[in-house]
Amino acid sequence: MKNGTPRTIRNVVLASYPGAGKTSLNEALAFTTGIIPSMGSVLQGNTIGDFEPEEVHRHHSLSSALLQFEWQGIRINVLDTPGMVDYGVEVQSSLRAADGVILVIGAGTGLRSEIERVWEYIQDNDLPCLLYINELDKAGTDFNAILGECEKTLELKGVPLTIPASQDGQLMGIIDLLSRQLVTSNTESSKTQRADIPADHEASSTEHRRRLTELVAETNDQLVEKYLTDGELSDEDLIDGLTMGTLERKIVPVLCGSATGHVGMASLLEAIVRFLPSPEDRANLHPLMGTQPQTHEECQQQPDVEAPFSGLAFKTTIDPFMGRLTYVRIMSGTLQADSAFFNASRQTKEKGGHLFFSIGKKHQQIDQVCAGDIVAIAKLKDTQTGDTICDDKHPIVYPGIKIMKPVMSYALEVKSKNEIDKVSLGLHKLVEEDPSLEFLRNDETKEMILSGVGQVHIDATLEKLRRKYGVDVNLHMPKVPYKETIHGVAQAQGKYKKQTGGHGQFGDCWLKLEPSPRGQGFEFHNEIVGGAIPRNFIPAVEKGVVEAIQHGIIAGFPVVDIQVTVYDGSHHPVDSSEMAFKVAASMGFKKAMESAQAGLLEPVMAVEVTVPDDLVGTVIGDLNSRRGRIQGMDVKGHNEIVKVHVPLAEMLTYAPTLTSLTAGKGSYRMEFFGYEDVPKEMISRIVEEHKKEAVASHS
Ligand SMILES: Nc1nc2c(ncn2[C@@H]2O[C@H](COP(=O)(O)OP(=O)(O)OP(=O)(O)O)[C@@H](O)[C@H]2O)c(=O)[nH]1
Ligand SMILES: [Mg+2]
């Protein structure tokens, strides 16, 4: 494969909802361009795109797959992304490597709600699009109806360049409205046949061509004028109008066919090359802006092979044979294999290994790669997805990649203690590959917590953990890290006195406990005057209190938002010791807690739920039953965003509920807001549960 240049490359993302046919389309493109001798199928699990076992048995893509090929002298890099909402981060990161998108819609499957989220990501990146209407081989499909639905739902202006051609109710090919030809192909051969438009399709083709001309004319004043004067547009004007209109996102050229039937590929490839921008075209409209990492000033790079090297890491994989591979969109300059460069995001030096082009899981080693292209770099040590790597003399940091925050957490139980290290190592590697996963140990509850975007995400991660790292875990609801506090002021004496024959033990202190504002934690004050407790024993008193606050008196949760003051005491010239004062302080603290109106605190999350406006009532009703307190509402397109504070204990099972309440259309994100009082009537139940858990974990 030859290297491309910023003018001869097209970086394209296949995006849509699950099951629209992206992976099948990727396969059909690979077949047309001669990369594979025959077409695999998603159902048989032998496509280039879905090669991981977790994808094969689900018949769904779970990560983006890269297919790099050449077609008529143009390098085309296709990223086939998953449609499942759980894997939105794969779409978000792939879009950052792309200059254009093919939105794939299954005419048989119909438009599914997940498309709206994908469309939002595309709009956030302001990327030009083509629409490919797939599955037209399926009985009962209606090209015009599904196109109309897309236009209405996504508020786009579609301009058909091809329309389906059928014979006896069977799809036989497509009519290319630009070349005015019937184009046929089949799954037996990668070749395409072209012929005159059949008589029975003449009228509808003429009408569609007229409509095409009209829509293109409307994109710019000069073309409207020509169209009104001449009653038509030349082929050249049509192509120019389509190119500019697509780049400026005024229109979306529409192609059609059948991915599994291998229909419509040649026209689609032609449209990619003609109407989707090259890296240079795109950079003319969206200059490569970043920040200088030391001065934080804005700076710019040129999408030029001679410019200093820079690139954005948008994907990381850890392959059993290849090791770690970092996929990079080269923004500027040229990168040689095995060369050193700078990670400007982390301010570290990196030594790059071999460079590869990819066809799914197959890789082809190359010597160098130029601006605008996509490459996999082996063996980078520190570079993570979202980092900018560059020439150290011209540092630049491009904006990072938006990562979906995980919302669903589970505590992991290992089958045997010896496996803890294996689980931890394996999950850390899986997190590197998938930035929307989170794995951490909660020091308070002593649990290993795995968090993901949804149930499929968590399940598939554990399958990978089993397959790649040979360990299995059980899932539990995580424990809620409750805390204890006090609401009143109390004082008590802690006195520890022991006479055991010779040398005794003596420590005596008076402690005052006072509540502090939420979030203040713990403060210790010494108000001893006149040496009632010698100064050298005060740290021991503090130590005794610090140990005692780790386990409150209600259910043994840590005590927070409290001030403890030692203000009096006594000592013995021989028997007093650090140990004795530590014990005395701990006794005094527990005694004072008894009369300080101790209470429980629970973590409360700030949650934003996005739902279609007709479902807001249902969703708010459910949030109220979870002790949610609504903070406000925002409108975003057809959706409303409900901002609400909800105790974490009520959110542990929220993901499946929201999915069923909204038929998968709702989504939410949440982050820690703060600790708040647990209502009194709930305390005894929590204490009971905690006791039961403690007994179970000791039995
Ligand atoms: N009849 C027909 N079936 C198709 C066509 N394209 C895809 N399919 C089938 O539809 C199903 C889904 O296709 P995929 O290519 O996996 O869809 P996808 O968009 O990659 O789905 P995700 O990876 O889940 O996002 C598979 O069973 C395909 O065989 C088509 O043009 N015609
Ligand atoms: Mg797929």
XYZ file of C-alpha atoms and ligand atoms in Angstrom:
732
model
C 0.000 0.000 0.000
C 1.398 3.402 -0.992
C 1.433 6.398 1.314
C -1.247 8.997 0.741
C -0.925 12.762 0.908
C -3.191 15.283 2.649
C -4.941 15.734 -0.713
C -5.389 12.095 -1.664
C -6.665 10.628 1.604
C -10.235 10.214 2.843
C -10.832 9.387 6.519
C -14.365 8.138 6.917
C -16.399 6.884 9.869
C -19.306 4.459 9.447
C -21.841 5.453 12.091
C -25.432 4.638 13.059
C -27.598 2.593 15.418
C -26.996 -1.143 16.059
C -27.819 -3.488 13.195
C -28.017 -0.878 10.415
C -25.356 -2.731 8.433
C -22.092 -0.826 9.034
C -19.908 -3.875 9.463
C -21.535 -5.531 6.459
C -20.952 -2.360 4.433
C -17.314 -2.309 5.521
C -17.057 -5.894 4.276
C -18.683 -5.059 0.937
C -16.304 -2.109 0.432
C -13.340 -4.384 1.159
C -14.647 -6.862 -1.422
C -15.206 -4.215 -4.127
C -11.731 -2.826 -3.650
C -10.167 -6.294 -3.859
C -8.801 -6.510 -0.321
C -10.680 -9.729 0.347
C -11.450 -12.460 -2.199
C -14.985 -13.102 -0.895
C -17.426 -11.493 1.489
C -17.718 -12.647 5.093
C -20.906 -12.169 7.063
C -21.732 -10.878 10.530
C -23.965 -13.872 11.181
C -21.185 -16.323 10.344
C -18.728 -14.276 12.371
C -16.083 -13.992 9.658
C -16.068 -10.284 8.778
C -12.990 -8.073 8.827
C -14.677 -5.695 11.254
C -16.127 -7.918 13.995
C -13.187 -10.161 14.829
C -13.232 -10.258 18.631
C -15.071 -13.328 20.034
C -17.296 -11.047 22.177
C -18.447 -9.350 18.941
C -18.821 -12.556 16.964
C -21.274 -14.255 19.310
C -23.298 -11.083 19.932
C -23.474 -10.215 16.195
C -22.668 -6.636 17.168
C -19.502 -4.535 16.943
C -18.110 -3.533 20.327
C -15.149 -1.464 19.214
C -14.147 0.490 16.137
C -12.374 -1.447 13.375
C -10.008 0.173 10.905
C -9.923 -0.762 7.234
C -7.277 0.971 5.094
C -7.230 0.515 1.338
C -6.572 2.217 -1.951
C -9.167 2.834 -4.595
C -8.407 4.501 -7.894
C -5.278 6.144 -6.479
C -7.015 7.476 -3.360
C -6.259 6.134 0.114
C -9.452 5.492 2.018
C -9.363 4.837 5.777
C -12.687 3.530 7.063
C -13.536 3.270 10.770
C -16.485 0.919 11.369
C -17.960 1.933 14.742
C -20.378 0.119 17.071
C -23.979 1.342 17.136
C -24.692 0.266 20.707
C -25.050 3.234 23.047
C -22.731 1.565 25.593
C -19.906 2.004 23.089
C -20.512 5.653 22.211
C -16.934 6.470 23.159
C -15.750 4.454 20.133
C -17.824 6.717 17.901
C -16.666 9.872 19.658
C -12.991 8.934 19.360
C -13.258 7.720 15.753
C -14.948 10.956 14.702
C -11.875 12.828 15.938
C -9.759 10.874 13.451
C -12.141 11.477 10.548
C -12.899 14.166 7.983
C -16.288 12.769 7.002
C -19.013 10.309 7.959
C -21.199 7.744 6.236
C -24.434 7.503 8.150
C -25.814 4.011 7.497
C -29.566 3.434 7.717
C -31.225 0.022 7.361
C -34.382 0.405 5.267
C -35.587 -2.967 6.589
C -34.605 -2.447 10.227
C -35.997 1.096 10.221
C -34.671 4.136 12.040
C -33.831 3.377 15.670
C -33.640 5.873 18.498
C -29.886 5.409 19.081
C -29.321 7.354 15.843
C -30.082 10.637 17.608
C -27.110 10.303 19.962
C -24.802 9.438 17.055
C -26.113 12.383 15.074
C -25.404 14.657 18.025
C -21.783 13.448 18.128
C -21.441 14.105 14.392
C -22.841 17.599 14.779
C -20.545 18.298 17.723
C -17.649 17.569 15.364
C -19.216 19.493 12.485
C -18.394 16.685 10.055
C -19.714 16.437 6.466
C -21.844 13.348 5.851
C -23.075 10.937 3.235
C -26.177 8.856 3.924
C -26.187 5.222 2.776
C -29.622 3.609 2.738
C -29.000 -0.087 3.179
C -31.008 -3.329 3.104
C -32.990 -2.361 0.000
C -32.893 -6.053 -0.992
C -35.356 -6.734 1.851
C -38.991 -7.177 0.848
C -41.271 -4.227 1.540
C -38.527 -1.618 1.919
C -39.292 1.865 0.667
C -36.364 4.129 -0.250
C -38.344 7.386 -0.332
C -40.158 6.659 2.934
C -37.029 5.895 4.941
C -35.226 8.883 3.443
C -38.150 11.126 4.440
C -38.027 9.741 7.968
C -34.287 10.448 8.237
C -34.740 13.988 6.958
C -37.484 14.666 9.472
C -35.850 13.066 12.509
C -32.345 14.375 11.908
C -33.388 17.651 10.287
C -31.096 17.178 7.311
C -31.461 17.845 3.619
C -30.822 14.611 1.724
C -29.860 14.704 -1.951
C -30.201 11.263 -3.603
C -27.360 10.471 -6.012
C -28.528 6.903 -6.534
C -31.943 5.247 -6.358
C -32.776 1.533 -6.160
C -33.593 -0.344 -9.368
C -35.690 -3.475 -9.026
C -37.117 -6.093 -11.307
C -40.036 -8.330 -10.327
C -39.813 -6.943 -6.802
C -36.124 -7.905 -6.496
C -33.290 -5.385 -6.140
C -31.176 -5.741 -9.278
C -28.911 -2.716 -8.875
C -29.018 1.019 -8.503
C -29.495 3.897 -10.876
C -26.652 6.376 -10.665
C -28.260 9.758 -11.267
C -24.946 11.515 -11.951
C -23.727 9.114 -14.674
C -27.333 8.316 -15.712
C -26.610 4.595 -15.732
C -27.941 1.394 -14.285
C -25.179 -0.079 -12.123
C -25.378 -3.753 -11.197
C -23.169 -6.064 -9.165
C -23.464 -9.262 -7.126
C -21.755 -11.138 -4.337
C -19.978 -13.513 -6.733
C -17.667 -10.902 -8.204
C -16.078 -7.655 -7.079
C -16.787 -6.185 -10.555
C -19.542 -3.737 -11.402
C -21.544 -3.606 -14.661
C -22.929 -0.386 -16.125
C -25.796 -0.153 -18.627
C -28.427 2.277 -19.903
C -31.326 3.035 -17.617
C -34.115 0.491 -18.342
C -37.252 1.985 -19.883
C -39.425 1.238 -16.871
C -37.097 3.291 -14.643
C -36.682 6.179 -17.086
C -39.465 8.381 -15.721
C -38.565 8.099 -12.049
C -34.851 8.578 -12.853
C -35.609 11.757 -14.789
C -37.733 13.063 -11.951
C -35.029 12.256 -9.360
C -32.349 13.870 -11.521
C -34.485 17.025 -11.779
C -34.946 17.023 -8.010
C -31.196 16.482 -7.554
C -30.430 19.491 -9.734
C -32.939 21.643 -7.883
C -31.577 20.717 -4.431
C -27.989 21.346 -5.485
C -28.947 24.680 -7.070
C -30.492 25.792 -3.779
C -27.145 25.453 -2.006
C -25.687 28.596 -3.510
C -26.820 31.836 -5.153
C -24.739 31.484 -8.319
C -26.131 28.014 -8.993
C -29.707 29.152 -8.390
C -29.207 31.876 -10.973
C -27.766 29.444 -13.533
C -30.555 26.985 -12.884
C -33.267 29.611 -13.281
C -31.689 30.920 -16.488
C -30.793 27.601 -18.190
C -33.353 25.294 -16.576
C -30.541 22.857 -15.720
C -26.993 22.602 -14.363
C -23.947 21.174 -16.122
C -22.365 18.017 -14.669
C -19.450 20.155 -13.568
C -21.705 22.603 -11.715
C -23.550 19.714 -10.090
C -20.307 18.170 -8.816
C -19.012 21.539 -7.566
C -22.316 22.316 -5.845
C -22.445 18.884 -4.230
C -18.833 19.164 -3.058
C -19.232 22.593 -1.464
C -22.734 21.905 -0.121
C -21.514 18.704 1.574
C -18.387 20.294 3.007
C -20.422 23.158 4.452
C -23.000 20.673 5.772
C -25.870 22.275 3.855
C -26.760 18.960 2.205
C -26.219 15.237 2.677
C -25.717 13.214 -0.534
C -27.723 9.987 -0.352
C -26.512 6.655 -1.746
C -28.274 3.330 -1.545
C -28.076 -0.415 -2.096
C -27.502 -3.551 -0.110
C -24.359 -4.270 1.881
C -24.846 -8.033 2.097
C -25.990 -8.101 -1.553
C -22.902 -6.077 -2.578
C -25.011 -3.460 -4.360
C -24.151 0.224 -4.716
C -20.506 0.058 -3.608
C -18.894 1.650 -6.687
C -21.141 4.728 -6.510
C -20.571 4.983 -2.772
C -16.791 4.872 -3.239
C -17.063 7.487 -5.955
C -19.094 9.718 -3.632
C -16.556 9.291 -0.808
C -13.762 10.431 -3.085
C -15.687 13.240 -4.765
C -17.766 14.717 -1.973
C -16.133 13.947 1.352
C -13.211 16.251 2.069
C -9.544 15.346 2.078
C -7.608 16.219 5.270
C -6.388 19.361 3.492
C -9.908 20.479 2.454
C -11.189 19.906 5.952
C -8.304 21.784 7.584
C -9.003 24.757 5.315
C -12.439 24.967 6.906
C -11.430 23.777 10.386
C -7.791 24.777 10.961
C -5.711 22.452 13.157
C -5.837 24.489 16.362
C -4.308 23.453 19.678
C -2.490 24.914 22.641
C 1.185 25.296 23.349
C 1.655 23.062 26.436
C 4.051 25.375 28.324
C 2.496 28.775 27.630
C -1.070 27.512 27.100
C -1.328 29.913 24.196
C -3.399 28.938 21.191
C -1.336 27.641 18.256
C -1.916 26.095 14.840
C -0.381 23.400 12.651
C -0.595 22.911 8.898
C -1.863 19.627 7.381
C 1.298 19.474 5.379
C 3.876 16.675 4.975
C 6.723 19.200 5.385
C 5.300 20.726 8.613
C 6.546 19.577 12.053
C 5.049 16.211 13.043
C 1.920 16.072 15.224
C -0.841 13.519 15.745
C -3.783 12.595 17.958
C -3.957 9.145 19.608
C -7.577 8.050 19.260
C -7.502 4.357 20.070
C -5.377 1.874 22.018
C -5.394 -1.906 21.734
C -3.392 -4.529 23.564
C -2.987 -7.416 21.179
C -1.717 -10.828 22.358
C 0.725 -10.978 19.425
C 1.424 -7.346 18.555
C 1.425 -6.015 22.130
C 0.236 -2.457 22.614
C -0.833 -0.579 19.498
C -1.708 3.119 19.532
C -3.823 4.334 16.620
C -2.933 7.854 15.647
C -4.425 10.346 13.235
C -1.445 12.183 11.818
C -2.339 15.868 11.789
C 0.845 17.338 10.339
C 4.319 16.372 9.102
C 5.747 12.926 8.487
C 6.517 10.171 10.979
C 9.239 7.570 10.398
C 9.122 4.110 11.956
C 11.106 3.635 15.184
C 11.587 7.359 15.764
C 11.443 9.365 18.999
C 8.911 12.125 19.619
C 7.192 14.055 22.380
C 3.938 13.349 24.179
C 2.799 16.938 24.647
C -0.243 16.006 26.737
C 1.901 14.262 29.376
C 5.152 16.145 28.712
C 7.145 12.937 28.274
C 9.453 11.624 25.608
C 8.206 8.629 23.641
C 10.064 6.154 21.495
C 7.822 4.886 18.741
C 8.138 1.317 17.480
C 7.125 -0.102 14.103
C 4.331 1.536 12.091
C 1.402 -0.388 10.621
C -1.542 0.051 8.297
C -4.522 -2.085 9.321
C -7.151 -4.237 7.704
C -9.155 -5.231 10.777
C -6.878 -7.420 12.852
C -4.314 -7.814 10.061
C -1.439 -5.345 9.952
C 1.015 -4.327 7.273
C 4.319 -2.825 8.330
C 5.286 0.505 6.726
C 8.312 2.799 6.907
C 6.662 6.169 7.257
C 3.307 7.901 7.341
C 2.258 11.417 6.341
C -0.088 14.177 7.424
C -3.746 13.277 7.076
C -3.253 9.519 7.378
C -4.021 7.021 10.131
C -1.413 4.644 11.516
C -0.959 2.131 14.321
C 2.253 2.687 16.305
C 3.677 -0.210 18.291
C 5.067 -0.180 21.809
C 4.353 3.356 23.034
C 4.855 3.430 26.806
C 2.956 6.418 28.159
C 0.638 7.539 25.379
C -3.046 7.030 26.118
C -6.139 7.552 23.995
C -6.741 11.314 23.626
C -3.068 12.355 23.897
C -1.239 14.505 21.364
C 2.183 13.326 20.200
C 4.434 15.675 18.246
C 7.844 17.014 17.326
C 9.447 18.158 20.616
C 10.616 21.424 19.059
C 7.087 22.350 17.995
C 4.878 21.188 20.853
C 1.115 21.380 20.450
C -1.780 19.789 22.332
C -4.998 19.219 20.399
C -8.287 19.199 22.299
C -8.709 15.809 24.061
C -11.376 13.247 23.233
C -14.705 13.473 25.046
C -15.102 10.310 27.089
C -18.478 8.996 28.247
C -18.378 8.670 31.995
C -19.354 5.277 33.382
C -22.633 5.242 35.307
C -23.065 1.623 36.330
C -20.853 0.099 39.027
C -20.374 -3.368 40.422
C -18.229 -4.736 43.221
C -16.094 -7.657 42.080
C -15.735 -10.816 44.068
C -12.787 -13.023 43.119
C -13.105 -16.782 43.261
C -9.854 -17.100 45.223
C -7.624 -14.530 46.938
C -4.657 -15.553 44.720
C -6.513 -14.166 41.720
C -6.762 -10.568 42.985
C -3.526 -9.539 41.245
C -4.524 -11.197 37.969
C -7.937 -9.476 37.993
C -6.359 -6.150 38.792
C -3.686 -6.447 36.090
C -6.190 -7.623 33.462
C -8.702 -4.889 34.204
C -6.058 -2.182 34.166
C -5.120 -3.311 30.648
C -8.774 -3.415 29.553
C -9.273 0.113 30.908
C -6.343 1.299 28.776
C -8.122 -0.045 25.702
C -11.490 1.340 26.734
C -11.419 4.766 28.382
C -15.113 4.638 29.286
C -14.402 1.792 31.722
C -13.222 2.527 35.241
C -11.602 0.155 37.680
C -10.623 1.148 41.200
C -10.396 -0.044 44.745
C -12.641 1.747 47.206
C -10.514 2.219 50.314
C -13.560 2.771 52.479
C -15.569 -0.297 51.543
C -12.428 -2.311 50.615
C -14.124 -3.421 47.398
C -12.781 -3.637 43.844
C -15.237 -1.623 41.777
C -15.756 -1.953 38.031
C -17.803 0.804 36.396
C -19.071 0.879 32.838
C -21.583 2.614 30.599
C -24.198 -0.174 30.624
C -24.821 -3.850 31.256
C -23.515 -5.067 27.880
C -20.353 -3.056 28.467
C -19.754 -4.666 31.884
C -20.640 -8.195 30.705
C -18.438 -8.022 27.603
C -15.565 -6.658 29.710
C -15.764 -9.621 32.058
C -15.875 -12.009 29.099
C -12.676 -10.404 27.804
C -11.102 -10.643 31.246
C -11.839 -14.376 31.257
C -10.632 -14.943 27.692
C -7.508 -12.802 27.715
C -6.358 -13.031 31.324
C -7.908 -16.328 32.446
C -9.750 -15.061 35.527
C -13.370 -14.997 36.497
C -15.231 -12.802 38.988
C -18.714 -12.571 40.475
C -20.618 -9.292 40.491
C -22.365 -7.692 43.454
C -24.044 -4.392 44.081
C -21.299 -2.197 45.559
C -21.583 -1.216 49.205
C -22.584 2.372 49.806
C -19.758 4.174 51.617
C -21.870 5.618 54.455
C -20.266 7.850 57.027
C -21.146 8.915 60.542
C -21.216 12.381 62.032
C -22.576 14.265 65.028
C -25.244 16.927 65.296
C -24.647 18.087 68.886
C -21.794 19.174 71.153
C -20.610 16.724 73.792
C -17.811 16.374 76.292
C -16.433 13.315 77.991
C -13.480 12.059 79.940
C -11.348 9.187 78.760
C -9.315 7.685 81.539
C -7.059 4.690 81.221
C -5.463 3.447 84.426
C -3.835 0.085 84.955
C -1.726 -1.100 87.846
C -0.021 -4.371 87.020
C 2.556 -4.972 89.669
C 5.545 -2.703 88.884
C 5.212 -0.119 86.092
C 1.534 0.937 85.512
C -0.343 2.740 82.715
C -1.991 6.120 83.143
C -3.632 8.428 80.644
C -6.464 10.910 81.276
C -8.020 13.450 78.908
C -11.201 15.492 78.524
C -12.443 15.824 74.957
C -15.016 18.160 73.433
C -16.757 17.057 70.192
C -18.410 19.642 67.940
C -20.038 19.282 64.521
C -18.329 20.961 61.524
C -19.946 22.056 58.253
C -20.471 19.328 55.579
C -17.344 18.369 53.733
C -14.989 19.742 56.377
C -13.743 16.289 57.462
C -11.863 16.173 60.751
C -10.051 18.789 62.824
C -8.150 18.374 66.061
C -7.412 21.200 68.512
C -5.250 21.339 71.593
C -6.440 23.734 74.327
C -4.439 22.338 77.194
C -2.925 25.063 79.367
C -0.616 24.711 82.297
C 0.669 21.270 81.343
C -2.294 19.179 82.582
C -1.208 16.839 79.805
C 2.483 17.246 78.992
C 3.043 18.515 75.453
C 4.842 15.382 74.324
C 1.667 13.294 74.897
C -0.661 15.534 72.836
C 0.225 13.791 69.526
C -0.702 10.488 71.188
C -4.095 11.941 72.155
C -4.627 13.035 68.534
C -3.549 9.609 67.276
C -6.048 7.951 69.618
C -8.842 10.162 68.249
C -7.785 9.607 64.599
C -7.942 5.848 65.122
C -11.271 6.061 66.929
C -12.974 8.101 64.184
C -12.333 5.294 61.675
C -15.223 3.394 63.279
C -18.232 5.330 64.505
C -20.662 4.070 67.125
C -23.750 3.601 64.932
C -22.495 0.933 62.545
C -18.743 1.342 62.485
C -18.602 3.770 59.496
C -15.897 6.472 59.538
C -16.834 9.664 61.387
C -16.524 12.935 59.474
C -17.285 16.645 59.770
C -16.248 16.800 63.369
C -13.921 18.940 65.520
C -12.316 17.334 68.529
C -10.671 19.472 71.205
C -8.630 18.194 74.091
C -9.016 20.783 76.876
C -8.112 19.087 80.140
C -6.635 15.959 81.649
C -4.047 14.692 84.041
C -0.920 12.592 84.013
C 1.291 10.451 86.206
C 5.028 11.163 86.374
C 5.965 7.471 86.000
C 2.984 5.554 84.572
C 1.927 7.919 81.746
C 2.927 6.816 78.247
C 1.995 7.505 74.649
C 0.126 4.233 74.526
C -1.883 5.093 77.669
C -2.914 8.507 76.279
C -3.847 6.964 72.945
C -6.153 4.472 74.644
C -7.594 7.169 76.924
C -8.351 9.434 73.933
C -10.065 6.637 72.094
C -12.199 5.818 75.156
C -13.059 9.496 75.667
C -14.043 9.905 72.020
C -16.419 6.924 72.060
C -17.995 8.088 75.294
C -18.539 11.618 73.975
C -20.020 10.273 70.726
C -22.779 8.579 72.758
C -24.205 11.936 73.741
C -23.332 13.963 70.637
C -26.483 13.034 68.619
C -24.623 10.810 66.167
C -26.189 10.371 62.720
C -25.514 8.672 59.377
C -24.441 10.427 56.184
C -24.864 9.060 52.680
C -23.242 10.006 49.359
C -25.523 12.014 47.095
C -24.974 12.183 43.341
C -25.594 15.073 40.961
C -27.440 13.337 38.120
C -28.405 14.618 34.658
C -31.014 12.521 32.919
C -31.653 13.156 29.212
C -35.080 11.981 28.024
C -37.456 12.637 25.127
C -39.878 15.357 26.268
C -42.943 13.086 26.243
C -41.343 10.802 28.844
C -40.217 13.475 31.313
C -43.208 12.954 33.638
C -42.583 9.215 33.976
C -38.890 9.711 34.592
C -39.411 12.434 37.218
C -41.995 10.255 38.993
C -39.425 7.482 39.246
C -36.721 9.891 40.445
C -39.048 11.147 43.192
C -39.534 7.598 44.395
C -35.728 7.390 44.632
C -35.638 10.394 46.992
C -34.442 12.614 44.123
C -34.561 16.404 44.489
C -35.043 18.148 41.173
C -32.571 21.014 40.689
C -33.679 22.244 37.261
C -34.520 21.382 33.673
C -32.941 22.215 30.303
C -34.214 21.666 26.790
C -31.982 20.137 24.110
C -33.697 19.524 20.772
C -36.491 16.965 21.324
C -35.002 16.044 24.682
C -35.199 17.477 28.145
C -32.371 17.301 30.621
C -33.505 16.764 34.192
C -30.959 17.868 36.792
C -31.485 16.104 40.063
C -29.709 15.175 43.297
C -30.240 11.538 44.275
C -28.668 9.422 47.039
C -26.173 6.909 45.610
C -28.000 4.069 47.378
C -30.996 4.765 45.120
C -28.955 4.928 41.906
C -27.319 1.485 42.053
C -30.034 -0.062 39.927
C -31.002 2.969 37.871
C -29.527 2.024 34.474
C -31.887 -0.876 33.635
C -34.885 1.044 35.005
C -34.210 4.076 32.816
C -33.733 1.815 29.792
C -37.096 0.153 30.349
C -38.935 3.401 31.211
C -37.735 5.075 28.013
C -37.363 2.109 25.636
C -33.639 2.812 25.517
C -34.018 6.469 24.556
C -32.999 7.906 27.923
C -29.464 8.300 29.162
C -27.877 9.736 32.251
C -24.608 10.705 33.771
C -23.774 11.349 37.351
C -21.013 12.537 39.557
C -20.432 12.749 43.260
C -22.114 15.800 44.770
C -21.558 15.471 48.528
C -22.575 13.741 51.737
C -25.984 14.411 53.269
C -27.920 13.156 56.299
C -29.698 9.833 55.994
C -33.342 10.288 57.056
C -33.748 9.030 60.655
C -36.351 6.422 59.756
C -33.905 4.689 57.387
C -30.988 4.422 59.775
C -32.038 1.256 61.603
C -32.529 -0.627 58.306
C -29.073 0.372 57.054
C -27.519 -0.646 60.380
C -29.253 -4.038 60.214
C -28.057 -4.645 56.648
C -24.551 -3.619 57.520
C -24.487 -6.019 60.482
C -25.741 -8.867 58.284
C -23.029 -8.153 55.702
C -20.368 -8.043 58.392
C -21.500 -11.424 59.745
C -21.596 -12.902 56.213
C -18.102 -11.685 55.377
C -16.690 -13.226 58.578
C -18.420 -16.566 58.229
N -30.914 -8.380 3.949
C -29.895 -7.620 4.345
N -29.343 -7.811 5.541
C -28.327 -7.014 5.926
C -27.826 -5.998 5.085
N -26.817 -5.372 5.735
C -26.679 -5.982 6.931
N -27.592 -6.978 7.030
C -27.749 -7.871 8.195
O -28.107 -7.087 9.305
C -27.468 -7.529 10.483
C -26.698 -6.397 11.112
O -25.656 -6.025 10.251
P -24.289 -5.412 10.782
O -23.450 -5.156 9.579
O -23.702 -6.238 11.848
O -24.811 -4.076 11.433
P -23.963 -2.970 12.233
O -24.494 -1.666 11.814
O -22.513 -3.206 12.056
O -24.383 -3.259 13.748
P -23.578 -2.894 15.099
O -22.221 -3.440 14.932
O -24.355 -3.535 16.191
O -23.603 -1.410 15.232
C -26.600 -8.704 10.071
O -27.283 -9.877 10.356
C -26.425 -8.525 8.589
O -26.248 -9.751 7.926
C -28.430 -5.818 3.809
O -28.069 -4.956 3.028
N -29.459 -6.658 3.513
Mg -21.003 -3.527 13.357
